[in-house]
mmCIF file of C-alpha atoms in Angstrom:
data_model
loop_
_atom_site.group_PDB
_atom_site.id
_atom_site.type_symbol
_atom_site.label_atom_id
_atom_site.label_comp_id
_atom_site.label_asym_id
_atom_site.label_seq_id
_atom_site.Cartn_x
_atom_site.Cartn_y
_atom_site.Cartn_z
ATOM 1 C CA MET A 678 -107.840 -12.682 23.673
ATOM 2 C CA PRO A 679 -108.157 -15.712 25.981
ATOM 3 C CA ASP A 680 -111.335 -16.177 27.959
ATOM 4 C CA ILE A 681 -110.884 -16.739 31.677
ATOM 5 C CA SER A 682 -114.034 -18.764 32.348
ATOM 6 C CA ASP A 683 -112.007 -21.943 32.861
ATOM 7 C CA ILE A 684 -109.924 -20.441 35.693
ATOM 8 C CA LEU A 685 -112.605 -18.671 37.653
ATOM 9 C CA VAL A 686 -112.951 -19.760 41.261
ATOM 10 C CA ASP A 687 -116.541 -20.659 42.009
ATOM 11 C CA SER A 688 -117.583 -20.042 45.593
ATOM 12 C CA PRO A 689 -119.234 -22.875 47.505
ATOM 13 C CA THR A 690 -122.959 -23.063 46.882
ATOM 14 C CA THR A 691 -123.949 -23.784 50.489
ATOM 15 C CA PRO A 692 -126.055 -20.969 51.986
ATOM 16 C CA ILE A 693 -123.622 -20.330 54.800
ATOM 17 C CA ASN A 694 -120.886 -19.346 52.383
ATOM 18 C CA SER A 695 -122.246 -15.779 52.235
ATOM 19 C CA LEU A 696 -121.752 -15.380 55.960
ATOM 20 C CA VAL A 697 -118.587 -13.474 56.823
ATOM 21 C CA GLY A 698 -115.920 -15.778 58.180
ATOM 22 C CA VAL A 699 -117.870 -18.985 57.676
ATOM 23 C CA GLY A 700 -116.526 -21.687 55.304
ATOM 24 C CA GLN A 701 -114.321 -19.341 53.289
ATOM 25 C CA PRO A 702 -110.661 -18.245 52.986
ATOM 26 C CA PRO A 703 -109.578 -15.260 55.084
ATOM 27 C CA TYR A 704 -109.218 -12.984 52.064
ATOM 28 C CA LEU A 705 -112.918 -13.432 51.169
ATOM 29 C CA THR A 706 -113.822 -12.507 54.736
ATOM 30 C CA ASP A 707 -111.777 -9.324 54.350
ATOM 31 C CA ILE A 708 -113.372 -8.473 50.989
ATOM 32 C CA LYS A 709 -116.937 -8.972 52.208
ATOM 33 C CA THR A 710 -116.259 -6.970 55.377
ATOM 34 C CA ALA A 711 -114.761 -4.152 53.312
ATOM 35 C CA ILE A 712 -117.766 -4.030 51.011
ATOM 36 C CA MET A 713 -120.195 -3.960 53.917
ATOM 37 C CA ASP A 714 -118.063 -1.266 55.675
ATOM 38 C CA ALA A 715 -118.255 0.869 52.500
ATOM 39 C CA GLU A 716 -122.023 0.484 52.305
ATOM 40 C CA LYS A 717 -122.271 1.558 56.000
ATOM 41 C CA VAL A 718 -119.761 4.364 56.393
ATOM 42 C CA GLU A 719 -120.656 6.152 53.159
ATOM 43 C CA THR A 720 -124.297 6.572 54.190
ATOM 44 C CA THR A 721 -124.163 7.259 57.948
ATOM 45 C CA PRO A 722 -123.209 10.325 60.029
ATOM 46 C CA SER A 723 -119.562 10.581 60.944
ATOM 47 C CA THR A 724 -117.429 11.981 63.813
ATOM 48 C CA PRO A 725 -114.715 14.491 62.779
ATOM 49 C CA LEU A 726 -111.151 13.764 63.932
ATOM 50 C CA PRO A 727 -108.889 16.455 65.388
ATOM 51 C CA SER A 728 -105.718 17.702 63.710
ATOM 52 C CA PRO A 729 -103.285 16.822 62.209
ATOM 53 C CA ALA A 730 -104.359 16.002 58.691
ATOM 54 C CA ASN A 731 -104.651 12.334 57.704
ATOM 55 C CA PHE A 732 -105.511 13.087 54.024
ATOM 56 C CA GLN A 733 -104.367 15.423 51.329
ATOM 57 C CA ALA A 734 -106.549 15.967 48.275
ATOM 58 C CA ILE A 735 -106.719 17.940 45.057
ATOM 59 C CA ASP A 736 -110.008 18.505 43.215
ATOM 60 C CA LEU A 737 -108.602 18.055 39.685
ATOM 61 C CA THR A 738 -111.754 19.491 38.123
ATOM 62 C CA ASN A 739 -111.320 22.831 39.862
ATOM 63 C CA ASN A 740 -107.563 22.590 40.722
ATOM 64 C CA ALA A 741 -108.462 23.087 44.379
ATOM 65 C CA PRO A 742 -106.123 21.571 47.048
ATOM 66 C CA ASN A 743 -107.348 20.565 50.484
ATOM 67 C CA SER A 744 -106.082 18.689 53.548
ATOM 68 C CA THR A 745 -108.205 17.225 56.349
ATOM 69 C CA PRO A 746 -107.961 14.986 59.401
ATOM 70 C CA GLY A 747 -111.017 13.170 58.089
ATOM 71 C CA ASP A 748 -113.503 11.380 60.332
ATOM 72 C CA LYS A 749 -113.322 8.495 62.778
ATOM 73 C CA PHE A 750 -113.736 5.220 60.894
ATOM 74 C CA ALA A 751 -117.225 3.906 61.387
ATOM 75 C CA GLY A 752 -116.647 0.405 59.993
ATOM 76 C CA VAL A 753 -115.427 -2.791 61.640
ATOM 77 C CA THR A 754 -112.327 -3.631 59.541
ATOM 78 C CA THR A 755 -109.426 -4.005 61.973
ATOM 79 C CA GLY A 756 -106.547 -1.571 61.620
ATOM 80 C CA ILE A 757 -108.409 1.365 60.059
ATOM 81 C CA THR A 758 -108.804 4.495 62.142
ATOM 82 C CA ALA A 759 -109.647 7.393 59.788
ATOM 83 C CA GLN A 760 -111.988 7.812 56.854
ATOM 84 C CA ASP A 761 -112.353 10.442 54.112
ATOM 85 C CA ILE A 762 -115.692 10.381 52.183
ATOM 86 C CA ASN A 763 -115.897 12.511 49.039
ATOM 87 C CA PRO A 764 -119.425 12.606 47.480
ATOM 88 C CA THR A 765 -118.535 15.069 44.730
ATOM 89 C CA PRO A 766 -118.636 13.849 41.119
ATOM 90 C CA ASP A 767 -115.487 15.912 40.382
ATOM 91 C CA ASN A 768 -112.205 14.248 39.463
ATOM 92 C CA LEU A 769 -110.129 13.838 42.621
ATOM 93 C CA PHE A 770 -106.622 12.962 43.770
ATOM 94 C CA VAL A 771 -106.713 11.740 47.359
ATOM 95 C CA LEU A 772 -103.565 10.780 49.256
ATOM 96 C CA ALA A 773 -103.496 9.104 52.654
ATOM 97 C CA LEU A 774 -100.869 10.714 54.871
ATOM 98 C CA THR A 775 -101.081 8.107 57.636
ATOM 99 C CA PRO A 776 -101.517 4.314 57.714
ATOM 100 C CA GLY A 777 -104.869 2.646 58.278
ATOM 101 C CA THR A 778 -107.377 4.657 56.212
ATOM 102 C CA PHE A 779 -110.640 4.367 54.315
ATOM 103 C CA ILE A 780 -110.994 6.576 51.248
ATOM 104 C CA ALA A 781 -114.169 6.844 49.158
ATOM 105 C CA THR A 782 -114.810 8.901 46.004
ATOM 106 C CA ASN A 783 -117.744 9.147 43.690
ATOM 107 C CA THR A 784 -118.190 8.867 39.883
ATOM 108 C CA GLY A 785 -115.274 11.033 38.744
ATOM 109 C CA ASN A 786 -111.968 9.908 37.279
ATOM 110 C CA ASP A 787 -110.067 9.592 40.517
ATOM 111 C CA ILE A 788 -106.630 8.692 41.882
ATOM 112 C CA LEU A 789 -106.552 7.124 45.332
ATOM 113 C CA VAL A 790 -103.281 6.542 47.137
ATOM 114 C CA ALA A 791 -102.846 4.405 50.265
ATOM 115 C CA ALA A 792 -100.085 4.631 52.855
ATOM 116 C CA GLY A 793 -99.049 1.662 55.059
ATOM 117 C CA GLY A 794 -101.180 -0.545 57.280
ATOM 118 C CA ARG A 795 -104.677 -1.813 56.478
ATOM 119 C CA ASN A 796 -106.561 0.279 53.918
ATOM 120 C CA ILE A 797 -109.778 0.254 51.940
ATOM 121 C CA LEU A 798 -110.014 2.462 48.787
ATOM 122 C CA ASP A 799 -113.437 2.794 47.171
ATOM 123 C CA ALA A 800 -113.589 4.658 43.858
ATOM 124 C CA THR A 801 -117.125 3.575 42.800
ATOM 125 C CA SER A 802 -117.231 4.084 39.010
ATOM 126 C CA GLY A 803 -115.308 6.224 36.510
ATOM 127 C CA HIS A 804 -111.765 5.907 35.164
ATOM 128 C CA ASP A 805 -109.877 5.352 38.414
ATOM 129 C CA THR A 806 -106.358 4.576 39.527
ATOM 130 C CA PHE A 807 -105.585 2.831 42.809
ATOM 131 C CA ILE A 808 -102.052 3.042 44.184
ATOM 132 C CA GLY A 809 -101.432 0.556 46.964
ATOM 133 C CA GLY A 810 -99.305 1.174 50.040
ATOM 134 C CA SER A 811 -96.947 -1.099 51.952
ATOM 135 C CA GLY A 812 -99.703 -2.871 53.897
ATOM 136 C CA GLN A 813 -102.857 -4.844 53.048
ATOM 137 C CA ASP A 814 -105.117 -2.998 50.660
ATOM 138 C CA THR A 815 -108.646 -3.717 49.416
ATOM 139 C CA PHE A 816 -109.732 -1.807 46.349
ATOM 140 C CA LEU A 817 -113.436 -1.430 45.621
ATOM 141 C CA ALA A 818 -115.368 -0.480 42.478
ATOM 142 C CA ASP A 819 -119.150 -0.406 42.014
ATOM 143 C CA ILE A 820 -120.581 -0.667 38.517
ATOM 144 C CA ARG A 821 -124.243 -1.247 39.401
ATOM 145 C CA ALA A 822 -125.073 2.193 37.976
ATOM 146 C CA SER A 823 -122.358 2.844 35.377
ATOM 147 C CA SER A 824 -119.176 1.371 33.902
ATOM 148 C CA ALA A 825 -115.615 1.765 35.184
ATOM 149 C CA THR A 826 -111.957 1.418 34.348
ATOM 150 C CA ASP A 827 -109.726 0.475 37.272
ATOM 151 C CA THR A 828 -105.948 0.554 37.163
ATOM 152 C CA LEU A 829 -104.227 -1.122 40.141
ATOM 153 C CA VAL A 830 -100.658 0.086 40.815
ATOM 154 C CA ASN A 831 -98.531 -1.766 43.409
ATOM 155 C CA PHE A 832 -101.101 -4.582 43.560
ATOM 156 C CA LYS A 833 -99.066 -6.954 45.712
ATOM 157 C CA SER A 834 -99.424 -10.191 47.653
ATOM 158 C CA GLY A 835 -102.302 -9.962 50.091
ATOM 159 C CA ASP A 836 -104.179 -7.221 48.219
ATOM 160 C CA ASP A 837 -107.671 -7.568 46.745
ATOM 161 C CA LEU A 838 -109.941 -5.932 44.215
ATOM 162 C CA ALA A 839 -113.729 -6.326 44.418
ATOM 163 C CA VAL A 840 -116.077 -5.076 41.667
ATOM 164 C CA VAL A 841 -119.626 -4.895 43.020
ATOM 165 C CA GLY A 842 -122.325 -5.510 40.443
ATOM 166 C CA LEU A 843 -120.654 -8.274 38.466
ATOM 167 C CA THR A 844 -121.956 -11.826 38.380
ATOM 168 C CA ARG A 845 -120.738 -14.759 36.373
ATOM 169 C CA ALA A 846 -124.162 -15.385 34.926
ATOM 170 C CA ASP A 847 -124.660 -11.905 33.471
ATOM 171 C CA PHE A 848 -121.194 -11.117 32.071
ATOM 172 C CA SER A 849 -118.404 -12.508 29.944
ATOM 173 C CA TYR A 850 -114.736 -11.875 30.563
ATOM 174 C CA ALA A 851 -111.550 -11.920 28.571
ATOM 175 C CA VAL A 852 -107.879 -11.155 29.193
ATOM 176 C CA THR A 853 -105.335 -9.254 27.045
ATOM 177 C CA ASP A 854 -101.624 -8.849 27.724
ATOM 178 C CA THR A 855 -100.528 -5.286 26.819
ATOM 179 C CA PRO A 856 -97.476 -3.121 27.366
ATOM 180 C CA SER A 857 -99.303 -1.415 30.246
ATOM 181 C CA GLY A 858 -100.026 -4.762 31.937
ATOM 182 C CA MET A 859 -102.763 -7.373 31.920
ATOM 183 C CA HIS A 860 -106.232 -6.130 30.979
ATOM 184 C CA ILE A 861 -109.315 -7.989 32.218
ATOM 185 C CA ASP A 862 -112.365 -6.782 30.259
ATOM 186 C CA THR A 863 -115.977 -7.436 31.040
ATOM 187 C CA VAL A 864 -118.950 -7.277 28.626
ATOM 188 C CA GLY A 865 -122.517 -7.008 29.823
ATOM 189 C CA LYS A 866 -125.147 -4.553 31.150
ATOM 190 C CA THR A 867 -122.349 -2.411 32.530
ATOM 191 C CA SER A 868 -118.635 -3.122 32.168
ATOM 192 C CA ASP A 869 -115.344 -2.829 33.945
ATOM 193 C CA SER A 870 -111.895 -2.824 32.436
ATOM 194 C CA ILE A 871 -109.275 -3.821 34.980
ATOM 195 C CA VAL A 872 -105.647 -2.998 34.312
ATOM 196 C CA LEU A 873 -102.904 -4.736 36.306
ATOM 197 C CA PRO A 874 -99.436 -3.350 35.600
ATOM 198 C CA GLY A 875 -96.702 -5.939 36.111
ATOM 199 C CA TYR A 876 -99.027 -8.960 35.582
ATOM 200 C CA THR A 877 -99.670 -11.207 32.630
ATOM 201 C CA PHE A 878 -102.197 -13.932 31.739
ATOM 202 C CA ASN A 879 -99.620 -16.467 32.937
ATOM 203 C CA ASP A 880 -100.080 -15.084 36.417
ATOM 204 C CA LEU A 881 -103.591 -16.581 36.384
ATOM 205 C CA THR A 882 -102.745 -19.868 34.724
ATOM 206 C CA GLY A 883 -99.106 -20.739 35.554
ATOM 207 C CA ALA A 884 -97.837 -23.520 37.770
ATOM 208 C CA THR A 885 -97.756 -21.060 40.687
ATOM 209 C CA PRO A 886 -100.483 -18.466 39.976
ATOM 210 C CA ARG A 887 -99.883 -15.034 41.404
ATOM 211 C CA LEU A 888 -103.587 -14.077 41.060
ATOM 212 C CA LYS A 889 -106.892 -15.715 41.909
ATOM 213 C CA ILE A 890 -110.132 -14.536 40.344
ATOM 214 C CA GLY A 891 -113.724 -15.509 41.161
ATOM 215 C CA PHE A 892 -117.175 -14.477 42.243
ATOM 216 C CA ASP A 893 -119.047 -14.286 45.527
ATOM 217 C CA LYS A 894 -121.653 -12.245 47.324
ATOM 218 C CA THR A 895 -122.023 -10.485 50.664
ATOM 219 C CA PRO A 896 -124.457 -11.633 53.360
ATOM 220 C CA ASP A 897 -126.910 -8.897 52.203
ATOM 221 C CA GLY A 898 -126.751 -10.208 48.622
ATOM 222 C CA LEU A 899 -124.331 -7.922 46.785
ATOM 223 C CA SER A 900 -122.640 -9.939 44.046
ATOM 224 C CA PHE A 901 -119.020 -9.112 43.170
ATOM 225 C CA LEU A 902 -116.096 -10.246 41.154
ATOM 226 C CA TYR A 903 -112.823 -10.409 43.060
ATOM 227 C CA ILE A 904 -109.139 -10.642 42.238
ATOM 228 C CA HIS A 905 -106.789 -11.723 45.014
ATOM 229 C CA ALA A 906 -103.011 -11.459 44.854
ATOM 230 C CA ASN A 907 -101.520 -14.630 46.295
#
């Protein structure tokens, strides 16, 4: 089980690095904006959208289907127009029916599916599966309160995962290649097991790496581990 500490990308230590868009690659700007959007839109009142439906969902705990137009996106990420916030701890399947969506679930074991365009999928904690669409996707997990397992399907060039609550100082990380894909496991106060089907450890260390992994924080001080697909 190789340790990945030698290939982690350390963010610049200058204070301005935490500012969105200042002294950082574009993908880090996108990740930080996505995290801050999640913090905002999941805690503020929303404006319902008219029909037709932009989301289809099934509460897997109660076997209850539902479809909804969702609400007007209240964040600032360009290209997203609709949001669907699900505070229930039940296990959910949520499918975007249209491009450009924000989906958030809670602590259940959830499946989140993007369509095309720009998307942010936030599954918080639990045993979650993210299925990317044809556009640029940012997947978010939050393990500040409890641990998570995140499986990233169709994680392609331009996509990102951010796990809020992880810092390099507090956790250790290791990688295992398995038949289901590359596993990145964390050990610490809380943990996250990240599964990347179609990737291997060589995708982090080869002559032309397909993945980049590192740490950073948002302007308001939220530390996160990120994985970026080159």
